[in-house]
mmCIF file of C-alpha atoms and ligand atoms in Angstrom:
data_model
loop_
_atom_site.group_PDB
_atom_site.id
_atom_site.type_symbol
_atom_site.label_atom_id
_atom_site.label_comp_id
_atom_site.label_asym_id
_atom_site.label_seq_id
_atom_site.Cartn_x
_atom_site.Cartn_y
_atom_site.Cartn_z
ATOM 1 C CA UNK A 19 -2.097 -7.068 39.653
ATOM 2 C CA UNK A 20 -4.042 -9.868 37.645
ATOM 3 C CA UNK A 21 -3.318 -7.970 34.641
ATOM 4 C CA UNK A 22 0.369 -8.458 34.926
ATOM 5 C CA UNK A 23 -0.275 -11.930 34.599
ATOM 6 C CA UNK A 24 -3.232 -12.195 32.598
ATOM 7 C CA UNK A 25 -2.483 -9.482 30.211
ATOM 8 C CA UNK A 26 1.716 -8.996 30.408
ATOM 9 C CA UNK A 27 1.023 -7.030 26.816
ATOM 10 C CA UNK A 28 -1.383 -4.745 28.758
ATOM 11 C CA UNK A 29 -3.934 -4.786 26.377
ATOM 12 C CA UNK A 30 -7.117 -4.872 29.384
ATOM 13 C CA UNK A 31 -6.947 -1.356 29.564
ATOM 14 C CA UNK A 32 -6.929 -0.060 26.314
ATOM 15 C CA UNK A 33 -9.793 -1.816 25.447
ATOM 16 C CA UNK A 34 -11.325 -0.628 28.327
ATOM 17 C CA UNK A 35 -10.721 2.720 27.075
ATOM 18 C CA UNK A 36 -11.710 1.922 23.677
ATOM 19 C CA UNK A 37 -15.173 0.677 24.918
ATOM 20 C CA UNK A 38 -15.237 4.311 27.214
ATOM 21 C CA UNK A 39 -14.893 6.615 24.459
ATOM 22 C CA UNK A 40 -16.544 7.640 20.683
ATOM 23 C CA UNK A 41 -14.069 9.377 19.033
ATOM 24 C CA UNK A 42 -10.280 8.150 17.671
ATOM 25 C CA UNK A 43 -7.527 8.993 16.219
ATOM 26 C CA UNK A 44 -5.111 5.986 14.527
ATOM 27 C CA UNK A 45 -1.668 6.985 13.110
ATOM 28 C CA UNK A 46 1.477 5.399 11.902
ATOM 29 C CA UNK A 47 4.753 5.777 10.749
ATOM 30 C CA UNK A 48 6.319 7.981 8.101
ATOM 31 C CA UNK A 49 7.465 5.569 4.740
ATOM 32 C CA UNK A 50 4.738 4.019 5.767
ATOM 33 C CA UNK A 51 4.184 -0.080 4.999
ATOM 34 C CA UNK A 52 1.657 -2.993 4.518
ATOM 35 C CA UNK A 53 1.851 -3.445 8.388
ATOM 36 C CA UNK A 54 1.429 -0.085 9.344
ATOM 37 C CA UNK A 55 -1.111 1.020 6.955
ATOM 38 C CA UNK A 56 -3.029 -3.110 7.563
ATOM 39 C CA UNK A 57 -2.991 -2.382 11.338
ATOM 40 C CA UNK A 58 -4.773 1.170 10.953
ATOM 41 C CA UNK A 59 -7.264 -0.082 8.599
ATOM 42 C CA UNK A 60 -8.049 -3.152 10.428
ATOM 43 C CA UNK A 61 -8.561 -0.879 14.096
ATOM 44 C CA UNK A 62 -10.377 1.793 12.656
ATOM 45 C CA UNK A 63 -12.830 -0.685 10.992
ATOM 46 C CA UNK A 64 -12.973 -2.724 14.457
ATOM 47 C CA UNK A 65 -13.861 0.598 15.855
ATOM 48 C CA UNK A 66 -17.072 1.069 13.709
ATOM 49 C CA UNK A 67 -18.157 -2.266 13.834
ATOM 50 C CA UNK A 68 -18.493 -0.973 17.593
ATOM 51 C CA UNK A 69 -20.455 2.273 16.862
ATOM 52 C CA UNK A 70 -16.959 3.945 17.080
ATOM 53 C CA UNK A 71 -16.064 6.693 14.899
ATOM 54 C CA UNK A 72 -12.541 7.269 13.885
ATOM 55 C CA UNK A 73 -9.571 9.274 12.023
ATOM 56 C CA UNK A 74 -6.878 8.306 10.308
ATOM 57 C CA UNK A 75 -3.605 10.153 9.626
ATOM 58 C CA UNK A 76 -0.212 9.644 8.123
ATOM 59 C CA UNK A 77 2.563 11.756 7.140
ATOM 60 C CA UNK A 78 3.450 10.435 3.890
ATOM 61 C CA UNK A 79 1.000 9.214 1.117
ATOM 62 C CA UNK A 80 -0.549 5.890 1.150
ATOM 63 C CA UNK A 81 2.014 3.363 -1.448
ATOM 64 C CA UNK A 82 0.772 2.239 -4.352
ATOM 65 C CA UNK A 83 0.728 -1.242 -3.038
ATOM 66 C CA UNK A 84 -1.201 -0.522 -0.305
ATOM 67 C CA UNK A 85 -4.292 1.094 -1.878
ATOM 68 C CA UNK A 86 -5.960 -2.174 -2.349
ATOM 69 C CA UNK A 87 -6.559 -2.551 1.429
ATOM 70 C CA UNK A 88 -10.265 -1.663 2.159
ATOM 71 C CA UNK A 89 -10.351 1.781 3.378
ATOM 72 C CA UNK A 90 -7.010 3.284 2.529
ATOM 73 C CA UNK A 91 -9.046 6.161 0.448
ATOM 74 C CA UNK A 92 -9.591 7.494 4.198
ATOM 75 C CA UNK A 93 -5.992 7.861 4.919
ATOM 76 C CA UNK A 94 -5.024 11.193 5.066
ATOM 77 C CA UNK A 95 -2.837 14.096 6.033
ATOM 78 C CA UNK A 96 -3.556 16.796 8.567
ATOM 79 C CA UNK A 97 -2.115 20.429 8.092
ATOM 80 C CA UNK A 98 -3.773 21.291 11.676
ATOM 81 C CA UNK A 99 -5.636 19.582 14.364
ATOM 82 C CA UNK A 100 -9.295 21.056 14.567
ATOM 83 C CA UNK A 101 -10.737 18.206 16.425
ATOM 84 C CA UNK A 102 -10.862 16.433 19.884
ATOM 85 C CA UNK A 103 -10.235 12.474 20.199
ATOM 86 C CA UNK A 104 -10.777 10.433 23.401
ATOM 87 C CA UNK A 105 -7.620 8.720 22.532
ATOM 88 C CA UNK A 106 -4.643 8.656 19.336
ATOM 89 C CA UNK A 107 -3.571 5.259 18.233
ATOM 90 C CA UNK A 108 0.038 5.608 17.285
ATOM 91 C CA UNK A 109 0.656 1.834 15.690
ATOM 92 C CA UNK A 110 4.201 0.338 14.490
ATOM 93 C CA UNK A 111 5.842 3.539 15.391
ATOM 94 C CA UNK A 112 9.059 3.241 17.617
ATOM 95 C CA UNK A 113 9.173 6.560 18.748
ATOM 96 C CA UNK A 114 7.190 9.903 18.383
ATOM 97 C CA UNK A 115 9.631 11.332 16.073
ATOM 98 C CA UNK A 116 9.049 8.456 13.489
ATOM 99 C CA UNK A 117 5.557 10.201 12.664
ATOM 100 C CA UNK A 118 6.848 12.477 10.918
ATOM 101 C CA UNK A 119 5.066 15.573 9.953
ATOM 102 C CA UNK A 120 2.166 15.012 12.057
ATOM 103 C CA UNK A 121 4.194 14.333 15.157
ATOM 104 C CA UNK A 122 3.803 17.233 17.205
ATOM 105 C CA UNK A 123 0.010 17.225 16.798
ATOM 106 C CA UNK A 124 0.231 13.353 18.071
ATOM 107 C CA UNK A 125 2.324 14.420 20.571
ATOM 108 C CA UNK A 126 -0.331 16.898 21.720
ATOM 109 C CA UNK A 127 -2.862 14.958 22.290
ATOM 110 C CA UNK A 128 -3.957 14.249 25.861
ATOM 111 C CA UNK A 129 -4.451 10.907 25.828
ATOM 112 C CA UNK A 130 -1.597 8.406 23.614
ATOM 113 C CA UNK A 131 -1.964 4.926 22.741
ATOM 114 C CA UNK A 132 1.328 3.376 21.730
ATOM 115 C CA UNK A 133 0.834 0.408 19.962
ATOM 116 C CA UNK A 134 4.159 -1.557 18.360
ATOM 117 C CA UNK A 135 6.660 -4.226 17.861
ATOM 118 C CA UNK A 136 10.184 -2.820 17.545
ATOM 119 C CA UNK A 137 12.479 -3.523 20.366
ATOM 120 C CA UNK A 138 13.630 -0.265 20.406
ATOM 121 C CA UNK A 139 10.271 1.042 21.333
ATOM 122 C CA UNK A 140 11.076 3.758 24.030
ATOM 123 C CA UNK A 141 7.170 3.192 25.537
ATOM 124 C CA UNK A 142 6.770 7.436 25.157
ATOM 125 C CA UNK A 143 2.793 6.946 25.237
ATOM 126 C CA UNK A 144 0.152 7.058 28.189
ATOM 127 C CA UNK A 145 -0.569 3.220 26.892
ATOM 128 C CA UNK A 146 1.785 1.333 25.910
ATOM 129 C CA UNK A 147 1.141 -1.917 24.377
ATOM 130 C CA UNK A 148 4.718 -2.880 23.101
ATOM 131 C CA UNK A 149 5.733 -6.656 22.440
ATOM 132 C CA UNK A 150 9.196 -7.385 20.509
ATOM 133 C CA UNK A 151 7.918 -10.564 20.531
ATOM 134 C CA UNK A 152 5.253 -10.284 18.243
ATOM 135 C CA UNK A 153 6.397 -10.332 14.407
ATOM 136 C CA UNK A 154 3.817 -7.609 12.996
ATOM 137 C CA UNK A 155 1.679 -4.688 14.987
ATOM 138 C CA UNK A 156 -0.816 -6.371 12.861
ATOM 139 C CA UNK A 157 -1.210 -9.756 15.787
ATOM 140 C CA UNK A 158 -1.505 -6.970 18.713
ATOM 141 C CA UNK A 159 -4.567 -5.265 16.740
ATOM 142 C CA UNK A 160 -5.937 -8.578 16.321
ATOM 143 C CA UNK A 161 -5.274 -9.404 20.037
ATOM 144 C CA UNK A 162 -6.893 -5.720 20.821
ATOM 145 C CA UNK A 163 -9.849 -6.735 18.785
ATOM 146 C CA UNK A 164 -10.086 -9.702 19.956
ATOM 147 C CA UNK A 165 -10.444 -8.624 23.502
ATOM 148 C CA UNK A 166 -12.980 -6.224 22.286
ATOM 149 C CA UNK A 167 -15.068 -8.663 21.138
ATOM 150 C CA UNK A 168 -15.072 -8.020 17.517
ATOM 151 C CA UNK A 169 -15.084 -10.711 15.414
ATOM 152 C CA UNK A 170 -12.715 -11.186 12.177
ATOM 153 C CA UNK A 171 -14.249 -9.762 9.276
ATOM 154 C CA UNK A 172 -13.568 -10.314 5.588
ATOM 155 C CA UNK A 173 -12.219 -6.428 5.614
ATOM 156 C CA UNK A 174 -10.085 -6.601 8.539
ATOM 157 C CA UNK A 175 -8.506 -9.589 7.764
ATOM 158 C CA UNK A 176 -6.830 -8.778 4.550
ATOM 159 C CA UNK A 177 -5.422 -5.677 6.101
ATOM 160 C CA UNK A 178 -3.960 -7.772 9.156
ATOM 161 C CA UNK A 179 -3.024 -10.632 6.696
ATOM 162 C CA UNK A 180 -0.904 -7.764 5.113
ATOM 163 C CA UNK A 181 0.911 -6.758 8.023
ATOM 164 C CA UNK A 182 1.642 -10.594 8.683
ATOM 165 C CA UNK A 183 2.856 -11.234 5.115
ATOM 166 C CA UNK A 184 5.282 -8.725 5.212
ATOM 167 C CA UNK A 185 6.403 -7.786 8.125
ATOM 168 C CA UNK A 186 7.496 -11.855 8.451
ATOM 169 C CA UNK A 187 8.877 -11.397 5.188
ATOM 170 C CA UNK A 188 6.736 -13.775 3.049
ATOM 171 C CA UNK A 189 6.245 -16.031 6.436
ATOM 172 C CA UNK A 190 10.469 -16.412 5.488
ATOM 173 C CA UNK A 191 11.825 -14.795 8.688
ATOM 174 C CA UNK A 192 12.625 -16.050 12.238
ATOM 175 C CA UNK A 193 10.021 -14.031 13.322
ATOM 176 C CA UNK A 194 7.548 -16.667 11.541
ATOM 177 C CA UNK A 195 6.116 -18.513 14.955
ATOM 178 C CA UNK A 196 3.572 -20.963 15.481
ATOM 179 C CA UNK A 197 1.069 -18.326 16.190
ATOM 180 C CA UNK A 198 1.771 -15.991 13.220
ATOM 181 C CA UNK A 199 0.763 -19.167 11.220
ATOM 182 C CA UNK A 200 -2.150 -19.894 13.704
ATOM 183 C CA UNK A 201 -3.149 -16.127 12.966
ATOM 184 C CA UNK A 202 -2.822 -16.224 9.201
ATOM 185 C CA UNK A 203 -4.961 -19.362 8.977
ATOM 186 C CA UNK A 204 -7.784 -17.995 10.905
ATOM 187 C CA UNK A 205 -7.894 -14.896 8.135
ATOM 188 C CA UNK A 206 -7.588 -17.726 5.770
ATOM 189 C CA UNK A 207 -10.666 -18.888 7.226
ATOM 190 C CA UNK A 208 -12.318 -15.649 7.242
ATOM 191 C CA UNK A 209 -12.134 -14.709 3.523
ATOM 192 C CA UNK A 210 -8.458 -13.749 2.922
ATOM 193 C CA UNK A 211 -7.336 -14.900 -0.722
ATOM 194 C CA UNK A 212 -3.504 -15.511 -0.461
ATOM 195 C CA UNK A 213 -2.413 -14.932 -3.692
ATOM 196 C CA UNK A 214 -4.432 -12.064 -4.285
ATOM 197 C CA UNK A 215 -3.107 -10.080 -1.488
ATOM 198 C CA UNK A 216 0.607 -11.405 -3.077
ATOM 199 C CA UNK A 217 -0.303 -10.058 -6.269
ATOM 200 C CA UNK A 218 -1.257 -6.517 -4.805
ATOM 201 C CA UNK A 219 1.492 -6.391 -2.562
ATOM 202 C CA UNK A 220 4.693 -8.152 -4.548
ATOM 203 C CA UNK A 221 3.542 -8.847 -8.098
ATOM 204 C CA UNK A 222 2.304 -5.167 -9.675
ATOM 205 C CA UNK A 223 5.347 -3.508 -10.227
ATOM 206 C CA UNK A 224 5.676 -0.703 -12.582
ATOM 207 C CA UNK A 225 8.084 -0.979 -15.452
ATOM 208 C CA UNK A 226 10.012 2.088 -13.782
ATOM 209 C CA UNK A 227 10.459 -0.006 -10.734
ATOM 210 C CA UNK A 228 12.367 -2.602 -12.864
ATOM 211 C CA UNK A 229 14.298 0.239 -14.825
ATOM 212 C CA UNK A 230 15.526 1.629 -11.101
ATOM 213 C CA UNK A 231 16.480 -2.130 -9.964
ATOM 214 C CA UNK A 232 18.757 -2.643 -12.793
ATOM 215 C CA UNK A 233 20.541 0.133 -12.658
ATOM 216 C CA UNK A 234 20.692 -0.571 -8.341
ATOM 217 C CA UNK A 235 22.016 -4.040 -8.714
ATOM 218 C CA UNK A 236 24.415 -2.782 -11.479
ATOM 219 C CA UNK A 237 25.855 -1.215 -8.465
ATOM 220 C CA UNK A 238 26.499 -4.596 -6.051
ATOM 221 C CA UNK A 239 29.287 -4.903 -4.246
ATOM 222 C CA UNK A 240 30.483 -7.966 -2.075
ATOM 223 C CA UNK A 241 33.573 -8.047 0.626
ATOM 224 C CA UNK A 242 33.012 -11.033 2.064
ATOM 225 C CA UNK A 243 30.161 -11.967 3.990
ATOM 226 C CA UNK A 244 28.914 -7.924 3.124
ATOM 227 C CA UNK A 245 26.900 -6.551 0.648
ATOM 228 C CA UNK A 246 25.956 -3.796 -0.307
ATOM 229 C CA UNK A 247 24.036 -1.415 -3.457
ATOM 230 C CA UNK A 248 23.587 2.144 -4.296
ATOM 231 C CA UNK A 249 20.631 4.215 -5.187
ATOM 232 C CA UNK A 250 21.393 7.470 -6.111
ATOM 233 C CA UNK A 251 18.896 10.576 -7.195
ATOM 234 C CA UNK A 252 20.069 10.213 -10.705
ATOM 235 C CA UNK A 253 19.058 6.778 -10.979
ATOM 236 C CA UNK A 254 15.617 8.052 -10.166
ATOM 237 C CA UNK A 255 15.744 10.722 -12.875
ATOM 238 C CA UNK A 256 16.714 8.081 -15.359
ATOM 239 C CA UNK A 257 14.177 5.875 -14.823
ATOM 240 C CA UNK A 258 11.214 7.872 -13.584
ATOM 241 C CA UNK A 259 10.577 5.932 -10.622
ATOM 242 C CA UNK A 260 9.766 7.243 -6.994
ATOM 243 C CA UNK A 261 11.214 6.647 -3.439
ATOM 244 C CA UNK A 262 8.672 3.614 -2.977
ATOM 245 C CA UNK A 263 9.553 1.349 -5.704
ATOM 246 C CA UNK A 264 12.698 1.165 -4.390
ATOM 247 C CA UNK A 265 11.199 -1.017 -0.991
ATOM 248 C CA UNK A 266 12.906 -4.235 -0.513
ATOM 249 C CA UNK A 267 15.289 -3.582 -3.243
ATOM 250 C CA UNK A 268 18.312 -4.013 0.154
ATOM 251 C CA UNK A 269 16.789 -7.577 -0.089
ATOM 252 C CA UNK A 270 18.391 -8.709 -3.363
ATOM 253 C CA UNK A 271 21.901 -7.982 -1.630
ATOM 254 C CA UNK A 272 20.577 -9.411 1.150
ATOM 255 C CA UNK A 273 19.615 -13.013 -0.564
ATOM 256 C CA UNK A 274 23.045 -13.516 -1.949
ATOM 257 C CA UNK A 275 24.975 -16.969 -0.513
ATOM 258 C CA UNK A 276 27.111 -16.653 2.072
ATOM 259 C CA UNK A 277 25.897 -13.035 3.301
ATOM 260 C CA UNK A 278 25.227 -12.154 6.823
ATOM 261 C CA UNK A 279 24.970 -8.309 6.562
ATOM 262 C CA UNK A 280 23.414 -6.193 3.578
ATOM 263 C CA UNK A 281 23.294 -2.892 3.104
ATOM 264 C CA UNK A 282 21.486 -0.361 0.650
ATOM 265 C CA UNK A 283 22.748 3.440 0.349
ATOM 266 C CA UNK A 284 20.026 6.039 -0.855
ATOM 267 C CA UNK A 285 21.426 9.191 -1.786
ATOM 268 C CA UNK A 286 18.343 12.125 -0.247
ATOM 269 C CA UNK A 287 16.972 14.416 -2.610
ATOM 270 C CA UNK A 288 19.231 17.312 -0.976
ATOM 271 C CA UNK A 289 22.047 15.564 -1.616
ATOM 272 C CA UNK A 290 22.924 16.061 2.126
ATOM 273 C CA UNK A 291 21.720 12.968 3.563
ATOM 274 C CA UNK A 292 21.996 9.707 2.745
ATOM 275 C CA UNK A 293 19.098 6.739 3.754
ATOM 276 C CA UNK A 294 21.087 3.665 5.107
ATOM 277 C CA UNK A 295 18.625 0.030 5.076
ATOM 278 C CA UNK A 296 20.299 -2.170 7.032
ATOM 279 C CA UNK A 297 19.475 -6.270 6.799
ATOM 280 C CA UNK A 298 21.547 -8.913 8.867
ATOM 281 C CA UNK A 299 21.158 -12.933 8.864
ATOM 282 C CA UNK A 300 23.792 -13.590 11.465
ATOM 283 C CA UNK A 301 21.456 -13.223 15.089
ATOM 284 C CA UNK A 302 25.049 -11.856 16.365
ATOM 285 C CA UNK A 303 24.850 -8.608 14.494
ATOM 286 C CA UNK A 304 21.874 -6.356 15.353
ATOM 287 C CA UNK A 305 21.347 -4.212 13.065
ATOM 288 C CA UNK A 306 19.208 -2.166 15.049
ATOM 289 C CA UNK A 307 21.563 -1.147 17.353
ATOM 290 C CA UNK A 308 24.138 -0.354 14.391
ATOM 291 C CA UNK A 309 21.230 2.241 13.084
ATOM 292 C CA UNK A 310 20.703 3.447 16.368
ATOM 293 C CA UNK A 311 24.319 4.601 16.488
ATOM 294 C CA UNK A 312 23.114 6.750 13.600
ATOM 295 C CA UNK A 313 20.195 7.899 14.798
ATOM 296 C CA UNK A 314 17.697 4.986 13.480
ATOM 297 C CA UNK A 315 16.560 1.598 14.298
ATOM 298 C CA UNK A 316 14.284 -0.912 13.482
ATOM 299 C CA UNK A 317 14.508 -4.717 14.341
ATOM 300 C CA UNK A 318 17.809 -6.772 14.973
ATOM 301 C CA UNK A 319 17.678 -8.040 11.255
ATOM 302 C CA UNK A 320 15.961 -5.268 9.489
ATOM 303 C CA UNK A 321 16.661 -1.595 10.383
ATOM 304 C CA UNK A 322 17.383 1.607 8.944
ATOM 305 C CA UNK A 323 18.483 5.631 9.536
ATOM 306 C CA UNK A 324 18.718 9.034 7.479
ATOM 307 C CA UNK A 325 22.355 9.727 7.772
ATOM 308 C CA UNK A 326 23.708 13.290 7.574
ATOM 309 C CA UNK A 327 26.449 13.344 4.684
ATOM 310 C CA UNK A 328 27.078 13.071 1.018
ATOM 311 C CA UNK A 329 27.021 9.494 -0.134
ATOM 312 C CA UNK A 330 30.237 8.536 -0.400
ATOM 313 C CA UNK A 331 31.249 9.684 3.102
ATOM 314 C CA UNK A 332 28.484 8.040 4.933
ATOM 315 C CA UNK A 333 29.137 4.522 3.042
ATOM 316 C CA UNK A 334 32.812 4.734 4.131
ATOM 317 C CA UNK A 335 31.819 4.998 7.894
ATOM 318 C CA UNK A 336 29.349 2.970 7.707
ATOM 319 C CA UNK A 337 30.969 0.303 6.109
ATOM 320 C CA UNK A 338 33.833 0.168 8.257
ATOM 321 C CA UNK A 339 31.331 -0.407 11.534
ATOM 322 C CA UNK A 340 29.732 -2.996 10.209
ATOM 323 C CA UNK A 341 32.950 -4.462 9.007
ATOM 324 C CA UNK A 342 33.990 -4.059 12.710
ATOM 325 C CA UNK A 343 30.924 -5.753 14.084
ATOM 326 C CA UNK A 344 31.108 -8.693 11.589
ATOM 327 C CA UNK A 345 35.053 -8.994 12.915
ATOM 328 C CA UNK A 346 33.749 -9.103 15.984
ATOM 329 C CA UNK A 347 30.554 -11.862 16.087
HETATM 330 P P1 LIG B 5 13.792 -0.325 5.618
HETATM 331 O O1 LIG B 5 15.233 -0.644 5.477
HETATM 332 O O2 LIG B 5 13.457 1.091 5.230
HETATM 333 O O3 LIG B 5 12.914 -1.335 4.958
HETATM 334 O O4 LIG B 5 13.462 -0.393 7.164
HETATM 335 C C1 LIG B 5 13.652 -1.575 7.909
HETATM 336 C C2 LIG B 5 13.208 -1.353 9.344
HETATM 337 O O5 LIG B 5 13.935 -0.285 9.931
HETATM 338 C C3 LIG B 5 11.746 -0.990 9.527
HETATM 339 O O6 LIG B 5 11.297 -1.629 10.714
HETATM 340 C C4 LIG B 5 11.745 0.494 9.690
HETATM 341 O O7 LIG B 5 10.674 0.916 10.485
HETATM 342 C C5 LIG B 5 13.079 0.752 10.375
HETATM 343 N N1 LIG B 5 13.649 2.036 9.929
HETATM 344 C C6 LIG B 5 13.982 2.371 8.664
HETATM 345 N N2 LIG B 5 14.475 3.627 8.598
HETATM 346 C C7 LIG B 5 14.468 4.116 9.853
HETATM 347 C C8 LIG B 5 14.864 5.365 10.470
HETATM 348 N N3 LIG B 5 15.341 6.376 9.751
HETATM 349 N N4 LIG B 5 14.690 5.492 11.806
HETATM 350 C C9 LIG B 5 14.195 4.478 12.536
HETATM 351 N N5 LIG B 5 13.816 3.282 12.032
HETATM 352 C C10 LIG B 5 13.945 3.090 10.716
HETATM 353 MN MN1 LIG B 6 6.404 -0.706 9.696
HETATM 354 MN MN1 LIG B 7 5.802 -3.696 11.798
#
């Protein structure tokens, strides 16, 4: 019982297990991101410094933007599970289904360490250490290395520093608290360079990138205090640019004056589907609970889903629900 109190994020006994075993497995979610990719990278290097081996897998490759962060070369992708781990790390991942490719070898593993900040976080794992409070997975990692004793090297604090960055959207959203900032100056302190992890992260864009957001924002659309912009697959033909340069792009919509939901519509590469990123700035509309209606999620402000249906049909229905919620808050 004094862990309820002393640890309500339950983090005692994964440590515990951590200091028990030699062998782990860290994985993260598919369209994977700074805070995803940071948090792995920062564990499995707290690991070592402990005598720990580890693995790490994903389902997707490693973005561009991401393969600064010291040890992303090790990142890769399983086609079959030949090995045993004492326990799989499963960080910034809502639900199994979110790993993608690799999710029914997580899934079979015998012992699960869920480790996340969504509120939709359905606590699947045998450890759950699940906080909606905290603004990146990146300060629970910290907090789990912390309680294992291992101090805050130069390495793992770019990779947590990249989680914070942009999971708190430039330290811009209300998930920016005292202790984010507390957090960021102490890997400040230990050897993080600010604007060289900006640089990495916002600031080396390929000329494709820029080709695909003009011809996205030539697309805007405003009905009142909605947004909303279109990607479709031709767009990418046109301007040779991939799935990833088109992060953050819902943002510009977003940004506008007077906007409290913004919406970007990705038409899939079948044609079938449609990817739906959902952004809201009114703390009345949750987004996440407008994506979970389609079989997504995310946070109240910043969510997302894979919607079966051509383009055109998904944007009318989805339109028309948000339209209803904004009515409505
Ligand atoms: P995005 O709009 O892709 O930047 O995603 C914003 C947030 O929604 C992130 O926290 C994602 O993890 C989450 N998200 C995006 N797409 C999905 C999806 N298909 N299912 C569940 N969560 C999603
Ligand atoms: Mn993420
Ligand atoms: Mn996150």
């Amino acid at each position: 019982m004094k862990n309820r109190i002393s640890d309500p994020r339950g983090i005692t006994p994964v440590a515990a297990l951590v200091r028990g075993g030699t062998s782990f497995l860290i994985c993260g979610h598919v369209r994977p991101d700074p805070d995803c990719i940071g948090s792995q990278l920062a564990l499995a290097r707290g690991l070592s410094r402990l005598g720990k081996r580890s693995e790490l897998w994903l389902a997707d490759p490693v973005p561009e933007n991401c393969r600064f962060l010291p040890g992303s070369e090790r990142i890769r992708t399983p086609s079959a599970d030949g090995r045993a781990f004492d326990a799989a790390f499963v960080l910034d991942t809502p639900r199994p289904e979110r790993l993608g490719v690799i999710a029914d070898l997580v899934r079979g593993m015998p012992v699960t360490v869920n480790v996340d900040h969504h509120p939709s976080n359905t606590r699947w794992a045998a450890h759950n250490v699940v906080d909606p409070h905290a603004g990146a997975t990146a300060e629970l990692i910290h907090a789990l290395l912390a309680e294992l004793g291992v101090s805050t090297d130069r390495d793992i604090a770019v990779c947590l520093y990249a989680g914070l960055l942009t999971d708190t959207g430039r330290f811009c959203y209300s998930n920016t608290t005292p202790g984010i900032h507390r957090m960021a100056a102490e890997l400040i302190e230990a050897g993080v360079k600010p604007e060289k992890i900006a640089e990495n992260i916002y600031a080396s864009a390929r000329i494709q990138k820029i080709r695909l957001l003009a011809r996205v924002l030539a697309t805007l659309e405003r009905d009142g205090a909605l947004a909303w912009i279109r990607l479709t697959q031709a767009m990418y033909r046109e301007s040779g640019a991939s799935p990833e340069d088109a992060e953050g792009f819902v943002n510009y919509a977003r940004d506008l004056e007077g906007i409290r939901v913004a919406l970007l519509f990705e038409e899939g590469a079948d044609g079938g589907s449609t990817r739906v990123s959902m952004r809201s700035r009114d703390a009345r509309i949750n987004v996440d609970r407008i994506a979970g209606r389609y079989g997504g999620g995310g946070h109240g402000a910043a969510a997302g889903a894979v919607v079966p249906g051509r383009m055109e049909d998904v944007e009318r229905r989805v339109l028309d629900d948000v339209r209803n919620a904004l009515g409505g808050a």
